[in-house]
Amino acid sequence: MKKLLNSRRFYRLNEILAPDGPIPISKSSWWNRVATGEFPSPVKLGPRTTAWRASDIEELIQRFEGGVNNER
């Protein structure tokens, strides 16, 4: 049940990017990679609220840990 609840969680950008989050890049770099499709697309939760599915972020982190390099 806990895994199911975690899979439905959403992360805001400040929870994803360093210093509080696990991904050490700037906001502009993050958005550039979202635009190119390298990073997952956000979900709009409201007119001024953007978030990412926990499952998408966990998959991205696993890609990093697995050594998959999508750099161009």
CSV table of C-alpha atoms in Angstrom, one decimal:
chain,number,residue,atom,x,y,z
A,1,MET,CA,0.0,0.0,0.0
A,2,LYS,CA,2.9,2.4,0.8
A,3,LYS,CA,4.4,1.9,-2.6
A,4,LEU,CA,1.0,2.7,-4.2
A,5,LEU,CA,0.7,5.9,-2.2
A,6,ASN,CA,4.3,7.0,-3.1
A,7,SER,CA,3.7,6.3,-6.8
A,8,ARG,CA,0.8,8.9,-6.6
A,9,ARG,CA,2.9,11.6,-4.9
A,10,PHE,CA,4.0,14.7,-6.7
A,11,TYR,CA,7.2,16.6,-6.3
A,12,ARG,CA,7.6,20.4,-6.7
A,13,LEU,CA,10.7,21.7,-8.4
A,14,ASN,CA,12.3,22.8,-5.1
A,15,GLU,CA,12.1,19.2,-3.9
A,16,ILE,CA,13.8,17.9,-7.1
A,17,LEU,CA,16.7,20.4,-7.5
A,18,ALA,CA,19.7,20.9,-5.2
A,19,PRO,CA,20.3,22.0,-2.4
A,20,ASP,CA,17.1,20.4,-1.0
A,21,GLY,CA,16.6,17.8,-3.8
A,22,PRO,CA,18.8,15.1,-5.3
A,23,ILE,CA,19.5,16.7,-8.8
A,24,PRO,CA,22.3,19.2,-8.7
A,25,ILE,CA,21.5,21.5,-11.7
A,26,SER,CA,20.0,25.0,-12.1
A,27,LYS,CA,16.4,25.7,-12.8
A,28,SER,CA,17.2,27.0,-16.3
A,29,SER,CA,19.1,23.7,-17.1
A,30,TRP,CA,16.2,21.7,-15.7
A,31,TRP,CA,13.7,23.5,-17.9
A,32,ASN,CA,15.9,23.3,-21.0
A,33,ARG,CA,16.1,19.5,-20.5
A,34,VAL,CA,12.4,19.3,-20.0
A,35,ALA,CA,11.9,21.2,-23.2
A,36,THR,CA,14.1,18.7,-25.1
A,37,GLY,CA,12.4,15.7,-23.6
A,38,GLU,CA,15.4,14.6,-21.7
A,39,PHE,CA,13.7,15.1,-18.4
A,40,PRO,CA,10.0,14.3,-17.6
A,41,SER,CA,7.2,16.8,-18.4
A,42,PRO,CA,5.4,18.4,-15.5
A,43,VAL,CA,1.8,18.1,-14.5
A,44,LYS,CA,-0.2,21.3,-13.9
A,45,LEU,CA,-2.1,21.0,-10.6
A,46,GLY,CA,-3.5,24.5,-10.8
A,47,PRO,CA,-3.0,27.8,-12.6
A,48,ARG,CA,0.3,28.5,-10.7
A,49,THR,CA,1.2,25.0,-9.5
A,50,THR,CA,3.5,22.7,-11.5
A,51,ALA,CA,4.7,19.4,-10.2
A,52,TRP,CA,6.2,16.1,-11.4
A,53,ARG,CA,5.0,12.6,-10.7
A,54,ALA,CA,7.1,10.8,-8.2
A,55,SER,CA,7.4,7.8,-10.5
A,56,ASP,CA,8.9,10.0,-13.3
A,57,ILE,CA,11.5,11.5,-10.9
A,58,GLU,CA,12.4,8.1,-9.4
A,59,GLU,CA,12.9,6.7,-12.9
A,60,LEU,CA,15.1,9.7,-13.8
A,61,ILE,CA,17.2,9.2,-10.7
A,62,GLN,CA,17.6,5.5,-11.5
A,63,ARG,CA,18.7,6.4,-15.0
A,64,PHE,CA,21.4,8.6,-13.5
A,65,GLU,CA,22.5,5.9,-11.0
A,66,GLY,CA,22.6,3.3,-13.8
A,67,GLY,CA,25.1,5.4,-15.7
A,68,VAL,CA,22.9,6.1,-18.6
A,69,ASN,CA,24.2,9.3,-20.2
A,70,ASN,CA,21.8,11.3,-22.3
A,71,GLU,CA,24.2,14.3,-22.8
A,72,ARG,CA,24.5,15.6,-26.3
